[in-house]
Coordinates of C-alpha atoms in Angstrom, one line a residue:
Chain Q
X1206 CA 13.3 6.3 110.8
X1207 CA 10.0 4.7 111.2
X1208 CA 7.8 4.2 108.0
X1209 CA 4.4 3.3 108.2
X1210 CA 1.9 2.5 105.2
X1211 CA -1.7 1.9 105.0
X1212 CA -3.2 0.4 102.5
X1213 CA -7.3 0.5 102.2
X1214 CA -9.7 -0.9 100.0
X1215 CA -11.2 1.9 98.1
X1216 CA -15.2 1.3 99.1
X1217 CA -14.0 2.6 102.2
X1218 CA -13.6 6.1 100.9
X1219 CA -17.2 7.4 101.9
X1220 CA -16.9 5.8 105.4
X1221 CA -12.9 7.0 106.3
X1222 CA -10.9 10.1 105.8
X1223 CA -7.0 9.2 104.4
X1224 CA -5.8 12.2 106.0
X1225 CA -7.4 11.9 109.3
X1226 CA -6.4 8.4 109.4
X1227 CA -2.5 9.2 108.3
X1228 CA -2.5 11.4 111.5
X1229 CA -4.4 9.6 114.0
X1230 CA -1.7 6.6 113.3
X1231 CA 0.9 8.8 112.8
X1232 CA 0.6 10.9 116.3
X1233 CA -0.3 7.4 118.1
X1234 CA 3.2 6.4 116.9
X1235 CA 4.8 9.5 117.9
X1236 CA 2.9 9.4 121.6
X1237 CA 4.1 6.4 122.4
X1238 CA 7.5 8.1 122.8
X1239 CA 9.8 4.9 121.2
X1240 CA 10.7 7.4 118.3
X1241 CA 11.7 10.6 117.6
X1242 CA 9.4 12.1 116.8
X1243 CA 11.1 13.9 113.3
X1244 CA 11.6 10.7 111.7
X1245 CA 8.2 9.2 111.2
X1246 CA 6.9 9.0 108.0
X1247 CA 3.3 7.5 107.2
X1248 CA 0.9 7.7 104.2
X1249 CA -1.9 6.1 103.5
X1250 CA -2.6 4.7 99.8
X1251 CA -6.2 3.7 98.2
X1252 CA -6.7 0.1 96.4
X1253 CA -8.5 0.5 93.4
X1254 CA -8.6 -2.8 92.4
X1255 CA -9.1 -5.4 94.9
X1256 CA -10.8 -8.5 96.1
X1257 CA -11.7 -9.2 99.6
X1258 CA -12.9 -12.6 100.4
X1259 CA -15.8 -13.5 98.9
X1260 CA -15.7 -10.5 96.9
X1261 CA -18.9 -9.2 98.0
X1262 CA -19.3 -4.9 97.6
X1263 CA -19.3 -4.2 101.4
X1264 CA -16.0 -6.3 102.1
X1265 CA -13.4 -4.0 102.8
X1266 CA -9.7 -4.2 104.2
X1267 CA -7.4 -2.3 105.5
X1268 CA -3.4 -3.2 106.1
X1269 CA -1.0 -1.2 107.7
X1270 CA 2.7 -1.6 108.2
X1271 CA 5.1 -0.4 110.5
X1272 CA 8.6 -0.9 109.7
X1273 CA 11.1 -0.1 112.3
X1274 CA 14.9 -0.2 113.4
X1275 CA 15.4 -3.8 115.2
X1276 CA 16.6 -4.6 119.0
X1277 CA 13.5 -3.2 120.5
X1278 CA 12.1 -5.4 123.8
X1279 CA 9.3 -7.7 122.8
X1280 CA 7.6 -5.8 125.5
X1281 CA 8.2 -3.0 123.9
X1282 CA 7.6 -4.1 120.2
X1283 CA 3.8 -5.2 122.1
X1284 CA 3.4 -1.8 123.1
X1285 CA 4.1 0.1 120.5
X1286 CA 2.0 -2.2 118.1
X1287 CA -1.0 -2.1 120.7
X1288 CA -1.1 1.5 120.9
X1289 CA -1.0 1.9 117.2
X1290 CA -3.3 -0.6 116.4
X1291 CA -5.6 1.2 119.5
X1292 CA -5.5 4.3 117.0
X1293 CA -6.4 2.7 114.3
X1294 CA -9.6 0.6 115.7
X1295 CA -10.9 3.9 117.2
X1296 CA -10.2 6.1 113.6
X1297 CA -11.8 3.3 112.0
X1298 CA -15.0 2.6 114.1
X1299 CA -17.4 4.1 111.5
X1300 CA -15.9 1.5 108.9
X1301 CA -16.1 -1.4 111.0
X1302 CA -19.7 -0.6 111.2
X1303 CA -20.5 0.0 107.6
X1304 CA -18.6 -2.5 106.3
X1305 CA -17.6 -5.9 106.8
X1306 CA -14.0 -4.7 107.8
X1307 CA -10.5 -6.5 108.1
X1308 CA -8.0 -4.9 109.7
X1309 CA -4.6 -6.4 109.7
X1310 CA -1.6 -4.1 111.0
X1311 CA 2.2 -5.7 111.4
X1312 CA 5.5 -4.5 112.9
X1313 CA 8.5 -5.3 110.6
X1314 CA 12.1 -4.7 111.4
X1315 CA 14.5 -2.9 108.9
X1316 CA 18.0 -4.7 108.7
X1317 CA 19.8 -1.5 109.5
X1318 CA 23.3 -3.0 108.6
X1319 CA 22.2 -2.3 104.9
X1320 CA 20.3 0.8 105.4
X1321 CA 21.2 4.5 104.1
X1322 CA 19.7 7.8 105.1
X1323 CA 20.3 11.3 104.6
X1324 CA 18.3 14.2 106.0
X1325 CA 18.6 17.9 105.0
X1326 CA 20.5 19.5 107.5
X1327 CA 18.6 21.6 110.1
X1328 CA 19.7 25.5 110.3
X1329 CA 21.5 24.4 113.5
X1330 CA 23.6 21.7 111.5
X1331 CA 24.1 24.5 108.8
X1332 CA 25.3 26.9 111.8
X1333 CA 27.6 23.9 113.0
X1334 CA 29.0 23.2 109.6
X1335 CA 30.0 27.0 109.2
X1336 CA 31.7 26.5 112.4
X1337 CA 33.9 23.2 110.5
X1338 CA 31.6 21.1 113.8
X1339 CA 29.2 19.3 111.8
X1340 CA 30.2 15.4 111.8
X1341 CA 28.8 13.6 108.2
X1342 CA 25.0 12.9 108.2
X1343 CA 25.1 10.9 105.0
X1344 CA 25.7 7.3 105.0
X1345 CA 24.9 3.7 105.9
X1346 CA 23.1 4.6 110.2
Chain T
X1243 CA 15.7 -9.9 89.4
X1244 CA 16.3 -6.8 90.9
X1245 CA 13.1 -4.8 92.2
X1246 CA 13.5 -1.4 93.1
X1247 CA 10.8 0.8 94.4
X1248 CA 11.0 4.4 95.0
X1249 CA 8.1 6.2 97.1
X1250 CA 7.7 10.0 97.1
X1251 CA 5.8 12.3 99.3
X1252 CA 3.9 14.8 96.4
X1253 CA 4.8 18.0 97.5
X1254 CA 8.1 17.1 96.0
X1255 CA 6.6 16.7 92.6
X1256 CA 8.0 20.2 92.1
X1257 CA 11.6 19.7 93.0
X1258 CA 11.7 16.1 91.0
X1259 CA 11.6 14.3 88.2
X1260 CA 9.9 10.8 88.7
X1261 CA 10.9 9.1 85.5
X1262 CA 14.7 10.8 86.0
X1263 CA 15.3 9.4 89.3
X1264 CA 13.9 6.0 88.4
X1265 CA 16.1 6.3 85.8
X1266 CA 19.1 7.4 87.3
X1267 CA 18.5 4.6 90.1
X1268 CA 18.3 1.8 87.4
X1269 CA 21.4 3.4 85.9
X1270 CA 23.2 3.2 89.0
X1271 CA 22.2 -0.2 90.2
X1272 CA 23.2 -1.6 86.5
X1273 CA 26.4 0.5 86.5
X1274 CA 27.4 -1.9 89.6
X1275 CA 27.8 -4.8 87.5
X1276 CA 26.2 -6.8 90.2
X1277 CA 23.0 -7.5 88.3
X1278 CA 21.8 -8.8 85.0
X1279 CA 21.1 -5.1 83.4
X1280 CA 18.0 -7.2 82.1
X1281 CA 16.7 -7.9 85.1
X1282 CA 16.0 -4.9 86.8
X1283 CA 12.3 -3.6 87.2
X1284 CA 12.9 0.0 88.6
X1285 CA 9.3 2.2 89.6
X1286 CA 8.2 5.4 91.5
X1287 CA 5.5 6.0 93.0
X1288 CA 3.8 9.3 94.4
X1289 CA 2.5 9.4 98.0
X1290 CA -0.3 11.8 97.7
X1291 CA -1.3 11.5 101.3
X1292 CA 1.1 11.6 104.2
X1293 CA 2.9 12.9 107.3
X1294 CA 6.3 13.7 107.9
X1295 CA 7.3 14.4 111.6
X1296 CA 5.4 17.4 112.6
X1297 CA 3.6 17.8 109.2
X1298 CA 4.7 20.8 107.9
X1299 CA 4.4 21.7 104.7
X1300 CA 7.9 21.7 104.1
X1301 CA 8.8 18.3 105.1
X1302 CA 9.0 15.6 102.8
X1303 CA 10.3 12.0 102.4
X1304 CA 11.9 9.6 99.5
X1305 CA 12.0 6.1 100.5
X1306 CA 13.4 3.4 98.3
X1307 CA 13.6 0.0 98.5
X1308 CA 16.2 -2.3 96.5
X1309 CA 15.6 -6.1 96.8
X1310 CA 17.8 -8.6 95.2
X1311 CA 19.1 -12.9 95.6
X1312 CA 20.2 -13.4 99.1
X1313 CA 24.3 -14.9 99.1
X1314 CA 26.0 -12.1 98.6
X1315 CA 29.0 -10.7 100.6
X1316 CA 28.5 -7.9 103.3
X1317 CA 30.9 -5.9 101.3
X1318 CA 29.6 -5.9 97.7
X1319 CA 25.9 -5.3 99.6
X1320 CA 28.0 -2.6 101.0
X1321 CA 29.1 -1.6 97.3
X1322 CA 25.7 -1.8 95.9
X1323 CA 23.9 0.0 98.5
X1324 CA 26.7 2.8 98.4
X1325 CA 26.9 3.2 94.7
X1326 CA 22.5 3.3 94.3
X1327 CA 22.7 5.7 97.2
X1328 CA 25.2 8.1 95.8
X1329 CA 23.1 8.6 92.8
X1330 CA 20.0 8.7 94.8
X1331 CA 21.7 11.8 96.6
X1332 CA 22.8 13.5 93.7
X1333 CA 19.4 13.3 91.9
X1334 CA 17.7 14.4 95.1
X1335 CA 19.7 17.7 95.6
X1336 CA 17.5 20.1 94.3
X1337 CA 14.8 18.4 96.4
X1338 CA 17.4 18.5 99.4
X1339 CA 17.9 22.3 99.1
X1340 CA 13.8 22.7 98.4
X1341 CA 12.7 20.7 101.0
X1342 CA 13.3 19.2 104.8
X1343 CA 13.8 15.7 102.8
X1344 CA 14.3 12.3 104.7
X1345 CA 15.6 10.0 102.1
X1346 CA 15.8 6.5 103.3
X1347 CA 17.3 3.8 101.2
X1348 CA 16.6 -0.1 102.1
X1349 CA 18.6 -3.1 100.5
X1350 CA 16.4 -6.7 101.2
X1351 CA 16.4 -9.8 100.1
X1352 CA 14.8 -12.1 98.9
X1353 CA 14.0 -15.8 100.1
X1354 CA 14.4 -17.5 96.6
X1355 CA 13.3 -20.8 97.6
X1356 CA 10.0 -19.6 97.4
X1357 CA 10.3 -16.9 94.5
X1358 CA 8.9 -18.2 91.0
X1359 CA 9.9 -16.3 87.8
X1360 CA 8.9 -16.6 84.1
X1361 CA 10.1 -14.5 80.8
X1362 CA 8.8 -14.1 77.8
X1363 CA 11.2 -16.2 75.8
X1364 CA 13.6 -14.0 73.4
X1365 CA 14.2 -14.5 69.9
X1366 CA 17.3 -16.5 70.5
X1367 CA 15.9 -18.9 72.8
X1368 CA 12.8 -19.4 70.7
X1369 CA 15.4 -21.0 68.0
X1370 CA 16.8 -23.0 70.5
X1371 CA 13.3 -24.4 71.5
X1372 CA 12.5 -24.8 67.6
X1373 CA 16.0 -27.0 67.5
X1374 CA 14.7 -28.6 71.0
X1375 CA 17.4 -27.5 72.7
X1376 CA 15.9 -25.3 75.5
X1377 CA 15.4 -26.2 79.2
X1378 CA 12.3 -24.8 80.6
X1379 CA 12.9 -21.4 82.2
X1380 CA 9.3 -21.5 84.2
X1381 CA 8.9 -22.3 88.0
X1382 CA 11.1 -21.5 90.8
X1383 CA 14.5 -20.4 90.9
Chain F
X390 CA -4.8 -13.1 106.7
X391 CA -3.5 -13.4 103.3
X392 CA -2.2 -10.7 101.3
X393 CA -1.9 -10.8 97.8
X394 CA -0.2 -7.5 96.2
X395 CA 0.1 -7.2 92.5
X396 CA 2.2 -4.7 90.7
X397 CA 1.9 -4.3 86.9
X398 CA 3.7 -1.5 84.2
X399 CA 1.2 0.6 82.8
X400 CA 2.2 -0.4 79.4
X401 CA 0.4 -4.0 79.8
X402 CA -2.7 -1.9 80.2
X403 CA -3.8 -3.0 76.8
X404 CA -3.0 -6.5 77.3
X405 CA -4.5 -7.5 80.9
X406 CA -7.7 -6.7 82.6
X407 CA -6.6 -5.6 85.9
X408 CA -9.9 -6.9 87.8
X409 CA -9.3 -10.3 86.1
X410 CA -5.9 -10.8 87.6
X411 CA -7.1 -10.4 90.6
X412 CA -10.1 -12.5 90.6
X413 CA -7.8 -15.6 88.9
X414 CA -4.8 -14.8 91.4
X415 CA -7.5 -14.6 94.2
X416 CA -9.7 -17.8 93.6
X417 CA -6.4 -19.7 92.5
X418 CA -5.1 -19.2 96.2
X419 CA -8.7 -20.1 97.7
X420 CA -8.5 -23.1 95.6
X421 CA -5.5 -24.2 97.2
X422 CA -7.4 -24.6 100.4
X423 CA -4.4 -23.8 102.7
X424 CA -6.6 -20.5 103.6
X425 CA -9.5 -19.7 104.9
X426 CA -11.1 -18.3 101.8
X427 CA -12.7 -15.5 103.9
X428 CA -9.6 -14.4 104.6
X429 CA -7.9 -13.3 101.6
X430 CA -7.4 -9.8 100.5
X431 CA -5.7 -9.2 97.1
X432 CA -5.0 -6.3 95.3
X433 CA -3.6 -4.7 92.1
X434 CA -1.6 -1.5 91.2
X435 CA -0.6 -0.2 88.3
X436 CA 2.7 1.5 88.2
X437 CA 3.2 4.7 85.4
X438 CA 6.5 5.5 86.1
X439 CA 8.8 2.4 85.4
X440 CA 12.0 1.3 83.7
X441 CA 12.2 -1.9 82.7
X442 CA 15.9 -3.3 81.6
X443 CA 16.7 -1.3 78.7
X444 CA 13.7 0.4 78.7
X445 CA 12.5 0.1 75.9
X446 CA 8.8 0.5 75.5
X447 CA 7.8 -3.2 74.8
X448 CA 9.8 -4.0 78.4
X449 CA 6.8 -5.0 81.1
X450 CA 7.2 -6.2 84.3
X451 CA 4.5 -8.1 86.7
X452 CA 5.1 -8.5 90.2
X453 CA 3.6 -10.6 92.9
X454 CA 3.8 -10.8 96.7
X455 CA 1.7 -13.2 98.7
X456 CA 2.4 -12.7 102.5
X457 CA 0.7 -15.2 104.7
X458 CA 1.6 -17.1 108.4
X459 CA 4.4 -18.9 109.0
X460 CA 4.8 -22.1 110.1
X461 CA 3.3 -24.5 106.9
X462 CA 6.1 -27.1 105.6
X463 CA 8.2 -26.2 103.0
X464 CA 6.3 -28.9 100.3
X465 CA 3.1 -27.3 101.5
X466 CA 4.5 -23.3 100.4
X467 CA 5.9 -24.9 97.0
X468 CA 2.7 -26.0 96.0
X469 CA 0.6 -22.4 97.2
X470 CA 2.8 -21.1 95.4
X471 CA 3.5 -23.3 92.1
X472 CA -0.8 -23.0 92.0
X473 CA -1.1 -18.9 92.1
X474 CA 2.0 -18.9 89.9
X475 CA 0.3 -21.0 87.1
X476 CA -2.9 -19.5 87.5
X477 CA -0.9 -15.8 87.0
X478 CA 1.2 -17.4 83.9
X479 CA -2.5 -18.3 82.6
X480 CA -3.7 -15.3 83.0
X481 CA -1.1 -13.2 81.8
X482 CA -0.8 -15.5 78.5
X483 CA -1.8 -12.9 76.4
X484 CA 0.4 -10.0 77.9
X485 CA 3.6 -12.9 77.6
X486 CA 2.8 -12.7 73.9
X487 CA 2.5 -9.0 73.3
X488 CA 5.3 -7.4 75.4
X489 CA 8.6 -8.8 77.0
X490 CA 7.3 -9.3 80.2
X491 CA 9.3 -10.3 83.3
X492 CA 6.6 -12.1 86.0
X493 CA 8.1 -13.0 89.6
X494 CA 6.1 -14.4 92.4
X495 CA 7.2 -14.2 96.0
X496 CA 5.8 -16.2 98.9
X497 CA 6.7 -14.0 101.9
X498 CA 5.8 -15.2 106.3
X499 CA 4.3 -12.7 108.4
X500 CA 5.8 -12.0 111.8
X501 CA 2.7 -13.6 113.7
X502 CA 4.0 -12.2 117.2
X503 CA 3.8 -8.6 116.1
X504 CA 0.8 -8.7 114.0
X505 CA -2.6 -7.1 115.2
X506 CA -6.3 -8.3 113.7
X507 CA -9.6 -7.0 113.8
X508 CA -12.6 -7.6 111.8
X509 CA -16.3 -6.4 112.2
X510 CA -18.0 -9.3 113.7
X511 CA -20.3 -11.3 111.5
X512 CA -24.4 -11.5 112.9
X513 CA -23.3 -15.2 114.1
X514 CA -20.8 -13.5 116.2
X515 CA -22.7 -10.4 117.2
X516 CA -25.7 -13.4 118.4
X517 CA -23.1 -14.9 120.4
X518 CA -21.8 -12.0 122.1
X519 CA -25.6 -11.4 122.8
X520 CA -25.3 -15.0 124.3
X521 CA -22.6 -14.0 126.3
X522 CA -19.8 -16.7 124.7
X523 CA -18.0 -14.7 122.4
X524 CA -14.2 -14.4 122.8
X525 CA -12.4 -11.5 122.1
X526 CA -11.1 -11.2 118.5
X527 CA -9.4 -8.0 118.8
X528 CA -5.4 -8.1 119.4
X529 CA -2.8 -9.7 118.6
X530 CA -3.0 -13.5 117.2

């Protein structure tokens, strides 16, 4: 159940489009084919009040996290995070140039022993709970 | 001092109740007996821009995080997350039935020996620092 | 790279400028000249929906995470932190007064091997690169 978050400072709103942003980051996460693809979840959120620096008006930031279930490769963890990051750079090459732009973008693990999740069950888990099938969804995963 | 954060995708707005299901998650995390009841800082937040798996409209996600002192057993984390969960679910269920709603529900913790906390002082410990009595509840701990 | 994330209740909208906090929480962790000052990116966000203990309306909460690299001694984090929590407890002076506030402060490391950076490069840099000398700063560091 990947989550990812971006945070942006708000001068950047004339230079980058949330939306666009949410699902350039959000398909370069589903194309590197580590998740499935139903699970990710990103959304992008605008700063208001901020201070960058040396506070000057075109200092701008923008900070994204990916948080993800643990015991990936480090190989792995490098390519996911490089083709992520890859998305964002290019989605954000009209605010690098208009602003003075800092981009910062980590990978965090979830400690999945104290994790819960529930989903709503697909028609096919409804069809498979008719048929007395269906093993629990809800719970610690 | 509990923190719990709840995030929202906004097409659920309809289906929800933010202030009800911050207030049934406080509820439930005091009702544990794990916590101070005074301690816990409980918020929601709206996601106005964001993705879920193949962006239909449909989709949505809750995603709450509860972080707390680190030290605790497995088994009352196991209790906690349980009991916050459960009322998370049965908050959620109209938004379940609504929606194709991925709640995800994080317990963390927090490295207290760099955490620093201060309170307004209450009534009572005001007359204790008027008889001299008090020890200072500012800086780490 | 810095982070500074504030979270206030809307209730201590009357009592705190939110710009302010972030300029005093800002220049109080420049001050400490662990960072490079160019470096720093802090932000505040107000929360609306929010329970506070018991709820009631004079409850307030202020929270602070400052996520930076790991790797500084343990004396060196107690004293980043004990200066941006004084300079928040100075701020905030007149909000402790008004409401029943709860402030905590957490110093959180970031996960250096899975963090990506990029900033538009200043006219010194760009010159270089002219020159032929500049190193890459794009990727991971």
């Amino acid at each position: 159940m990947p989550h990812i978050i971006i945070e942006y400072s708000a001068n950047l709103r004339d230079a980058l489009d949330p939306a666009s942003l949410v699902e350039a980051t959000h398909r370069a996460a589903a194309q590197t084919g580590a998740f499935q693809p139903d699970a990710i979840r990103t959304r992008a959120v605008q700063r208001d009040v901020y201070r960058v620096a040396d506070g000057k008006p075109n200092r701008a930031f923008v900070h994204v996290v990916l948080r993800m279930r643990p015991g990936r490769e480090p190989e792995m963890k490098q390519a996911i995070g490089q083709a992520v990051f890859e998305a964002l750079c290019t989605e954000l090459a009209p605010a690098f140039d208009a602003y003075r732009l800092g981009l910062t973008f980590e990978l965090q693990e979830i400690d999945t022993r104290f994790r819960f999740m529930k989903d709503t069950p697909t028609a096919r888990q409804i069809g498979a709970v008719s048929a007395g099938k269906q093993e629990g969804k809800e719970g610690k995963s």
